[in-house]
Amino acid sequence: MAKRIMVQGTMSGAGKSLLVTALCRIFLQDGYHPAPFKSQNMALNSYITRDGLEMGRAQVAQAEAAGLEPDVRMNPILLKPSSDTGSQLIVNGEVRGHYSAANYFKMKHTLLPDIRAAYDSLAEEHDIIVIEGAGSPAEINLRDQDIVNMGMAELVDAPVILAGDIDRGGVFAQLYGTIALLQEQERKRIIGTVVNKFRGDVTLLKPGLTTLEKLTGIPVLGVVPYTRVDIDDEDSLAPRLEQTAAVRPIDIAVVRLPHISNFTDFTPLEEHPAMGVRYVLRREQLGTPDLVILPGTKNTMGDLLWLRQNGLEAEILKLADRGTPVLGVCGGYQMLGRKLSDPEGVEHGGELAGLGLLPCETIFTADKTRTRVKAEVKAAPFAGAALDSYEIHMGKTTGEAEPFCVIEGGKPDGAVSGRIFGTYLHGLFDTGELTQKVAEYLAGLKGMTLEEAVPESRAAYKQRQYDILAEAVRNSLDMDAIYRAMEEF
């Protein structure tokens, strides 16, 4: 059976995902065959595996860092919020239904066999499993039904590293308070604490670290510096969504929809030296960008109403009328059409007029499309760009427009009308080919000339980022203590 180590945090956003990613890479570099695991993930950024199953993006990054093809067993339970109080439940990559928070809390213990089976299967194939918690283990109101923090650690008898986020302040209170609220048997599982995202002179922390060790009886394993790496974000806490100003010649505005999903689609645009990507919440933030992007969403009709009510729809229509290019991806593509219908109440129910910028209509059904595809763009400004992408959506869109691209095998996807473009394909910029063509197209509209560049694939770029992260974490943590703990548990 595989050795195991678990990373828990004092709160959401404490850096658990990045620490797990780093450990996966470090173990791989040290000659092991690790795999990541998170029993339950709540996120709108998801991914479709080669076998057409859906999982969280964080475990995809961790798998890549471990040198593995993403596998749905790494994230057997995925919750995709569709409202403030309800989520779509995905078990082993398949939709199980929609649940209110209260109903899910009552039934989630029945998912333990699925979690255990996924974990055991991975443990038979790998020699180290790196487990990620969720939120905080000190959420004492949820303790009796816990399947992702100490409940998961107990299920597989895993030692735990507890990480605190100094960037938000109060890290000593975070760590001490979390440990104090745990049960005695839970405290015994913690082999060490980690101060994460530190900026400054670490010697100034030493008195506090010493006091923390005395108060808790638990060693501090290290202080991890704030490391600037570009790794796919898991959810709406992502710092990149706070970027509201363009700082490069080409200005791209992505509408930050309330239920925005798979915004990692646009990370390759952010990496391009000529393109500045910013995220827009209000009409006064939109300005006059060179490209407007409507991204994917878990609630297309609800977010369309939000777009309409806050005035952003009217501003986008004005820009489109003046010739500003608009790109809609997945739910954003559906919004660009003439009409959205939901006769079965899958999303919102009833009908809504779309923005009317593309000659197509969408009907929602309970069936969910999940598939990985290769395609070639046919839209004139970007023709010939090869895509390695995936579809993940509810609803079917039909119309007479020129397709945006053609999927391998001859199936058309998306629609084009002048400077308005729509597609269902996520990951459309990952190969780098469409990224460069978009940059050249927008530069041409501005009368700019770009330097010749060979586009780097997203895959190669990400591998370099994993190495940077692993080096920073390896140099900061007591890896010998971590290896000993895995041997002793």
XYZ file of C-alpha atoms in Angstrom:
489
model
C 0.000 0.000 0.000
C 1.209 3.483 -0.818
C 2.632 5.875 1.740
C 0.490 8.956 2.250
C 0.732 12.552 3.384
C -2.115 15.059 3.698
C -2.080 18.854 3.440
C -4.815 20.720 5.292
C -5.204 24.470 5.696
C -6.486 26.980 8.196
C -8.943 28.342 5.599
C -9.862 28.268 1.952
C -7.114 29.824 -0.142
C -4.339 29.039 2.340
C -2.303 27.457 -0.438
C -3.123 23.773 0.039
C -3.455 23.085 -3.669
C -0.071 24.599 -4.512
C 1.648 22.755 -1.655
C 0.195 19.455 -2.864
C 1.271 20.317 -6.404
C 4.788 21.046 -5.179
C 5.000 17.834 -3.138
C 3.836 15.790 -6.132
C 6.625 17.319 -8.192
C 9.240 16.875 -5.464
C 8.376 13.205 -4.967
C 8.532 12.676 -8.733
C 11.940 14.361 -8.862
C 13.101 12.125 -6.015
C 12.296 9.000 -8.015
C 8.888 8.116 -6.596
C 5.591 7.489 -8.402
C 3.187 9.859 -6.601
C -0.453 10.684 -7.249
C -2.689 13.476 -5.882
C -6.042 12.883 -4.226
C -8.863 15.127 -3.013
C -11.983 13.336 -1.882
C -14.335 16.290 -2.377
C -13.735 19.424 -4.382
C -16.025 22.422 -4.779
C -15.093 24.461 -7.847
C -16.457 25.726 -11.139
C -13.179 25.114 -12.952
C -13.372 21.546 -14.176
C -11.693 19.329 -16.752
C -12.649 16.448 -19.011
C -10.367 13.413 -18.908
C -9.423 11.338 -21.942
C -12.269 8.945 -21.118
C -14.857 11.749 -20.972
C -15.168 12.110 -17.194
C -15.241 15.359 -15.226
C -12.883 16.357 -12.407
C -11.545 19.461 -10.645
C -8.786 21.538 -12.247
C -6.633 21.574 -9.104
C -6.122 17.816 -9.267
C -5.360 18.124 -12.983
C -2.452 20.466 -12.208
C -1.293 18.147 -9.428
C -1.425 15.152 -11.758
C 0.622 17.007 -14.363
C 3.174 17.940 -11.701
C 3.371 14.244 -10.801
C 3.953 13.334 -14.457
C 0.532 11.687 -14.801
C -2.453 11.844 -17.100
C -5.357 13.333 -15.057
C -7.553 10.560 -13.650
C -11.029 11.051 -12.179
C -10.070 8.806 -9.242
C -7.925 11.708 -8.019
C -11.120 13.701 -7.352
C -14.073 11.316 -6.919
C -16.511 13.972 -5.637
C -16.892 17.315 -7.419
C -19.454 19.948 -6.442
C -20.173 22.677 -8.995
C -22.182 25.511 -7.404
C -25.150 26.622 -9.512
C -26.529 29.039 -6.915
C -25.692 30.324 -3.423
C -27.379 27.290 -1.852
C -27.163 24.475 -4.419
C -24.665 22.530 -6.490
C -24.437 19.933 -9.190
C -22.996 16.732 -7.700
C -20.516 14.799 -9.832
C -19.395 11.389 -8.593
C -16.538 9.579 -10.313
C -16.845 11.988 -13.219
C -20.590 11.494 -13.812
C -23.446 13.842 -12.888
C -25.390 12.417 -9.931
C -27.909 15.278 -9.679
C -28.484 18.710 -8.125
C -28.584 19.107 -4.341
C -29.264 21.904 -1.934
C -26.542 22.428 0.665
C -28.769 20.954 3.390
C -29.689 17.853 1.397
C -26.105 17.226 0.359
C -24.957 17.484 3.984
C -27.478 14.797 4.939
C -26.411 12.346 2.227
C -22.688 12.908 1.729
C -21.654 10.123 4.135
C -23.166 7.694 1.610
C -20.347 8.697 -0.771
C -17.649 7.207 1.485
C -17.576 3.894 -0.450
C -16.916 5.829 -3.675
C -14.149 7.818 -1.987
C -12.546 4.742 -0.445
C -12.666 2.778 -3.695
C -11.044 5.604 -5.652
C -8.320 6.065 -3.047
C -7.554 2.358 -2.719
C -7.358 1.951 -6.465
C -4.817 4.778 -6.740
C -2.873 3.467 -3.755
C -2.422 0.110 -5.483
C -0.787 1.807 -8.475
C 1.368 4.474 -6.784
C 3.878 4.546 -3.962
C 2.912 7.938 -2.468
C -0.545 9.537 -2.329
C -0.571 13.281 -1.603
C -3.984 14.175 -0.185
C -5.502 17.645 -0.149
C -8.076 18.836 2.362
C -10.724 21.499 1.772
C -11.449 24.683 3.665
C -10.472 24.160 7.304
C -10.551 21.107 9.610
C -11.733 23.439 12.384
C -15.211 23.817 10.863
C -16.571 22.095 13.943
C -20.193 22.407 12.813
C -19.371 20.025 9.957
C -17.124 17.604 11.840
C -19.574 14.722 12.289
C -20.083 14.384 8.537
C -16.545 15.273 7.417
C -15.265 13.370 4.376
C -12.489 15.680 3.230
C -10.360 16.883 6.156
C -9.706 14.935 9.375
C -12.427 12.478 8.428
C -10.424 11.631 5.312
C -7.163 11.501 7.270
C -8.725 9.017 9.680
C -10.184 6.945 6.836
C -6.730 6.226 5.388
C -4.623 6.849 8.539
C -2.691 9.752 7.026
C -0.268 12.163 8.729
C -1.217 15.811 8.252
C 0.643 19.019 7.449
C -1.314 22.138 8.499
C -0.696 25.265 6.406
C -1.521 28.842 7.364
C -1.663 31.882 5.081
C 0.504 34.730 6.394
C -0.387 36.883 3.386
C -3.848 37.444 4.879
C -2.449 38.221 8.336
C -2.874 36.581 11.723
C -1.079 33.385 10.752
C -0.141 32.429 14.322
C -3.768 32.811 15.438
C -4.865 30.810 12.379
C -2.592 27.890 13.189
C -3.004 27.932 16.968
C -6.791 28.413 16.803
C -7.236 25.624 14.272
C -5.199 23.184 16.350
C -6.999 24.195 19.554
C -10.406 23.427 18.016
C -9.430 19.932 16.909
C -10.093 16.802 18.899
C -7.124 15.254 20.689
C -6.809 12.327 18.291
C -6.893 14.781 15.386
C -4.124 16.926 16.849
C -1.923 13.843 17.064
C -2.120 13.478 13.289
C -0.493 16.846 12.644
C 3.210 16.242 12.069
C 3.994 19.901 11.488
C 2.752 23.331 10.521
C 3.743 25.482 7.563
C 3.652 29.265 7.242
C 2.717 29.874 3.617
C 3.049 32.881 1.255
C 5.656 34.762 3.303
C 7.197 37.986 2.024
C 10.164 39.493 3.841
C 12.945 38.506 6.219
C 12.210 35.114 7.763
C 14.422 35.842 10.784
C 11.763 38.292 11.986
C 9.334 35.369 12.283
C 11.520 33.163 14.443
C 10.296 34.345 17.893
C 6.718 33.695 16.813
C 7.569 30.301 15.346
C 9.280 29.274 18.578
C 6.282 30.365 20.657
C 3.868 28.566 18.315
C 5.841 25.330 18.717
C 5.776 25.679 22.517
C 2.042 26.389 22.612
C 1.025 23.546 20.287
C 3.779 20.987 20.837
C 3.941 20.640 17.050
C 7.049 21.553 15.033
C 7.049 24.189 12.307
C 8.205 22.425 9.142
C 9.061 25.594 7.279
C 8.173 29.015 5.939
C 7.299 28.989 2.245
C 7.950 32.274 0.420
C 5.322 33.928 -1.738
C 6.274 32.350 -5.051
C 5.191 33.875 -8.353
C 4.232 30.855 -10.406
C 1.540 30.615 -13.038
C -0.478 27.512 -12.251
C -4.168 27.014 -13.032
C -6.417 28.408 -10.322
C -9.089 26.294 -8.730
C -11.958 28.660 -8.083
C -13.323 32.166 -7.776
C -10.781 33.060 -5.065
C -8.152 33.230 -7.809
C -6.072 36.444 -7.579
C -6.086 36.763 -11.377
C -9.795 37.638 -11.250
C -8.916 40.813 -9.345
C -6.929 42.147 -12.321
C -9.006 45.107 -13.506
C -6.471 47.164 -15.489
C -4.723 46.288 -18.726
C -0.956 46.850 -18.661
C -0.050 45.753 -22.207
C -0.735 47.183 -25.670
C -3.704 44.935 -26.465
C -6.568 45.251 -23.975
C -8.750 42.170 -23.430
C -11.773 42.435 -21.123
C -13.230 39.198 -19.728
C -16.652 39.607 -18.131
C -16.502 38.229 -14.609
C -19.858 36.481 -14.528
C -21.251 35.527 -11.091
C -20.924 31.803 -11.921
C -17.833 32.087 -14.111
C -16.285 28.704 -14.870
C -13.130 27.476 -16.562
C -11.574 30.949 -16.620
C -8.276 29.077 -16.924
C -9.147 29.093 -20.640
C -7.665 32.597 -20.798
C -4.408 32.029 -18.927
C -2.421 31.621 -22.195
C -3.644 35.071 -23.272
C -2.291 36.520 -20.034
C 1.100 34.998 -20.785
C 1.385 36.667 -24.199
C 3.675 39.725 -23.990
C 1.370 41.902 -26.109
C -1.962 41.114 -24.428
C -3.272 42.396 -21.123
C -6.238 40.485 -19.688
C -8.513 42.113 -17.133
C -11.756 40.960 -15.487
C -14.817 43.207 -15.527
C -17.667 43.221 -12.986
C -19.354 46.564 -13.693
C -20.267 48.559 -16.804
C -17.984 51.447 -15.821
C -15.013 49.056 -15.815
C -15.548 47.891 -19.389
C -14.203 50.935 -21.232
C -13.068 50.391 -24.825
C -11.180 47.097 -24.937
C -9.766 45.556 -28.100
C -11.625 42.295 -27.386
C -14.538 41.405 -25.114
C -14.780 37.808 -23.882
C -17.907 36.233 -22.420
C -16.596 33.147 -20.572
C -18.171 29.905 -19.500
C -20.658 29.816 -16.628
C -22.482 27.224 -14.527
C -25.697 29.244 -14.822
C -25.982 30.713 -18.311
C -29.495 32.133 -18.071
C -29.057 33.509 -14.561
C -25.778 35.188 -15.513
C -27.356 36.569 -18.700
C -29.993 38.250 -16.553
C -27.217 39.647 -14.345
C -25.444 40.965 -17.450
C -28.674 42.602 -18.576
C -29.619 44.091 -15.223
C -26.267 45.685 -14.425
C -25.931 47.384 -17.810
C -23.004 45.367 -19.144
C -25.101 43.858 -21.929
C -25.931 47.307 -23.312
C -22.270 48.342 -23.210
C -21.153 45.159 -24.983
C -23.765 45.687 -27.686
C -22.530 49.268 -28.207
C -18.945 48.044 -28.559
C -19.969 45.301 -30.991
C -21.878 47.847 -33.069
C -18.683 49.921 -33.311
C -16.711 46.930 -34.543
C -15.106 45.653 -31.326
C -14.568 41.866 -31.585
C -16.499 39.722 -29.098
C -15.709 36.086 -28.249
C -18.116 33.832 -26.369
C -16.918 30.530 -24.906
C -19.397 27.815 -23.892
C -22.052 29.644 -21.825
C -20.782 32.911 -23.263
C -21.357 31.515 -26.758
C -24.928 30.602 -25.797
C -25.521 34.170 -24.546
C -24.429 35.626 -27.897
C -27.292 33.889 -29.728
C -30.832 35.070 -30.356
C -32.682 32.947 -27.814
C -32.106 30.566 -24.900
C -34.844 28.085 -23.984
C -35.052 25.866 -20.907
C -38.300 23.886 -21.237
C -37.251 21.254 -18.677
C -36.068 23.712 -16.005
C -32.497 22.426 -16.196
C -30.989 25.833 -15.451
C -33.481 28.633 -14.995
C -36.660 27.648 -16.786
C -38.555 29.501 -19.495
C -37.029 31.529 -22.309
C -34.688 34.483 -22.558
C -33.624 36.614 -25.471
C -29.885 36.446 -26.015
C -27.633 39.313 -27.066
C -28.589 38.601 -30.675
C -25.043 38.935 -32.003
C -24.975 35.418 -33.503
C -27.725 33.799 -35.643
C -28.270 30.783 -33.383
C -30.473 29.506 -30.561
C -29.846 27.248 -27.563
C -32.172 24.713 -25.969
C -31.168 23.282 -22.582
C -31.724 19.611 -21.784
C -30.663 17.396 -18.916
C -27.973 15.729 -21.045
C -24.431 16.938 -20.422
C -21.825 16.938 -23.175
C -18.393 15.857 -21.914
C -15.701 15.044 -24.435
C -12.117 15.826 -25.405
C -11.634 16.932 -29.009
C -9.066 18.064 -31.542
C -10.218 20.738 -33.961
C -9.099 23.218 -36.580
C -10.311 26.815 -36.566
C -12.102 27.903 -39.744
C -13.021 31.484 -38.770
C -11.192 33.706 -41.290
C -8.923 35.736 -38.953
C -7.711 32.599 -37.161
C -8.021 29.946 -39.869
C -5.710 26.971 -39.574
C -5.093 27.151 -35.812
C -5.028 23.638 -34.345
C -6.867 23.121 -31.052
C -6.598 20.412 -28.395
C -9.708 21.143 -26.367
C -12.719 19.767 -24.525
C -16.478 20.272 -24.379
C -18.372 20.432 -21.103
C -21.837 21.939 -21.300
C -25.576 21.520 -21.016
C -27.687 22.474 -24.013
C -27.563 22.282 -27.798
C -27.007 25.297 -30.034
C -28.242 25.397 -33.624
C -28.164 27.974 -36.402
C -27.072 28.735 -39.953
C -23.896 30.679 -39.186
C -20.409 29.888 -40.459
C -18.753 27.583 -37.885
C -15.922 28.802 -35.695
C -14.047 25.518 -36.114
C -14.413 21.940 -37.285
C -13.835 19.075 -34.880
C -11.807 16.084 -36.020
C -14.241 13.869 -37.917
C -16.026 16.780 -39.586
C -18.398 18.078 -36.886
C -18.788 21.897 -36.987
C -18.594 23.847 -33.738
C -19.527 27.386 -32.847
C -20.531 30.313 -34.982
C -19.058 33.416 -36.597
C -20.738 36.616 -37.730
C -18.372 39.409 -38.725
C -16.255 40.136 -35.660
C -18.436 38.064 -33.318
C -17.145 34.578 -32.508
C -18.615 31.759 -30.432
C -17.423 28.269 -29.548
C -18.190 25.506 -27.082
C -14.530 24.485 -26.839
C -12.619 25.028 -23.604
C -8.835 25.080 -23.611
C -8.929 26.672 -27.053
C -5.742 28.672 -26.432
C -3.677 25.875 -24.895
C -1.742 24.869 -28.024
C -0.570 28.454 -28.479
C -1.616 28.602 -32.139
C -4.913 30.435 -31.640
C -3.274 32.674 -29.036
C -0.793 34.016 -31.564
C -3.408 34.428 -34.289
C -5.669 36.380 -31.922
C -2.723 38.609 -30.965
C -1.892 39.271 -34.621
C -5.549 39.935 -35.511
C -6.082 42.423 -32.676
C -2.733 44.084 -33.323
C -3.712 44.502 -36.970
C -6.983 46.192 -35.994
C -4.943 48.654 -33.919
C -2.373 49.217 -36.650
C 0.357 47.530 -34.603
C 3.031 45.135 -35.788
C 4.033 42.249 -33.522
C 7.487 40.763 -33.425
C 7.746 37.303 -34.892
C 7.180 34.711 -32.172
C 7.027 30.957 -32.004
C 4.062 30.095 -29.760
C 4.938 27.955 -26.773
C 2.496 25.229 -25.911
C 0.671 25.584 -22.633
C 1.909 22.125 -21.614
C 5.589 23.062 -21.903
C 5.012 26.327 -20.059
C 3.232 24.589 -17.188
C 6.005 22.034 -16.721
C 8.481 24.871 -16.176
C 6.150 26.424 -13.606
C 5.889 23.158 -11.659
C 9.675 22.989 -11.416
C 9.875 26.576 -10.132
C 7.245 25.841 -7.485
C 8.900 22.588 -6.407
C 12.273 24.274 -5.969
C 10.811 27.017 -3.760
C 8.938 24.536 -1.551
C 11.800 22.027 -1.340
C 14.162 24.775 -0.183
C 11.669 25.913 2.479
C 10.325 22.724 4.050
C 11.938 20.049 6.221
C 11.513 17.314 3.622
C 13.382 14.813 5.814
C 10.685 15.201 8.489
C 7.973 14.655 5.897
C 9.614 11.479 4.596
C 10.037 10.201 8.182
C 6.395 10.867 8.981
C 5.256 8.883 5.948
C 7.404 5.962 7.091
C 6.189 6.050 10.690
C 2.433 6.333 10.088
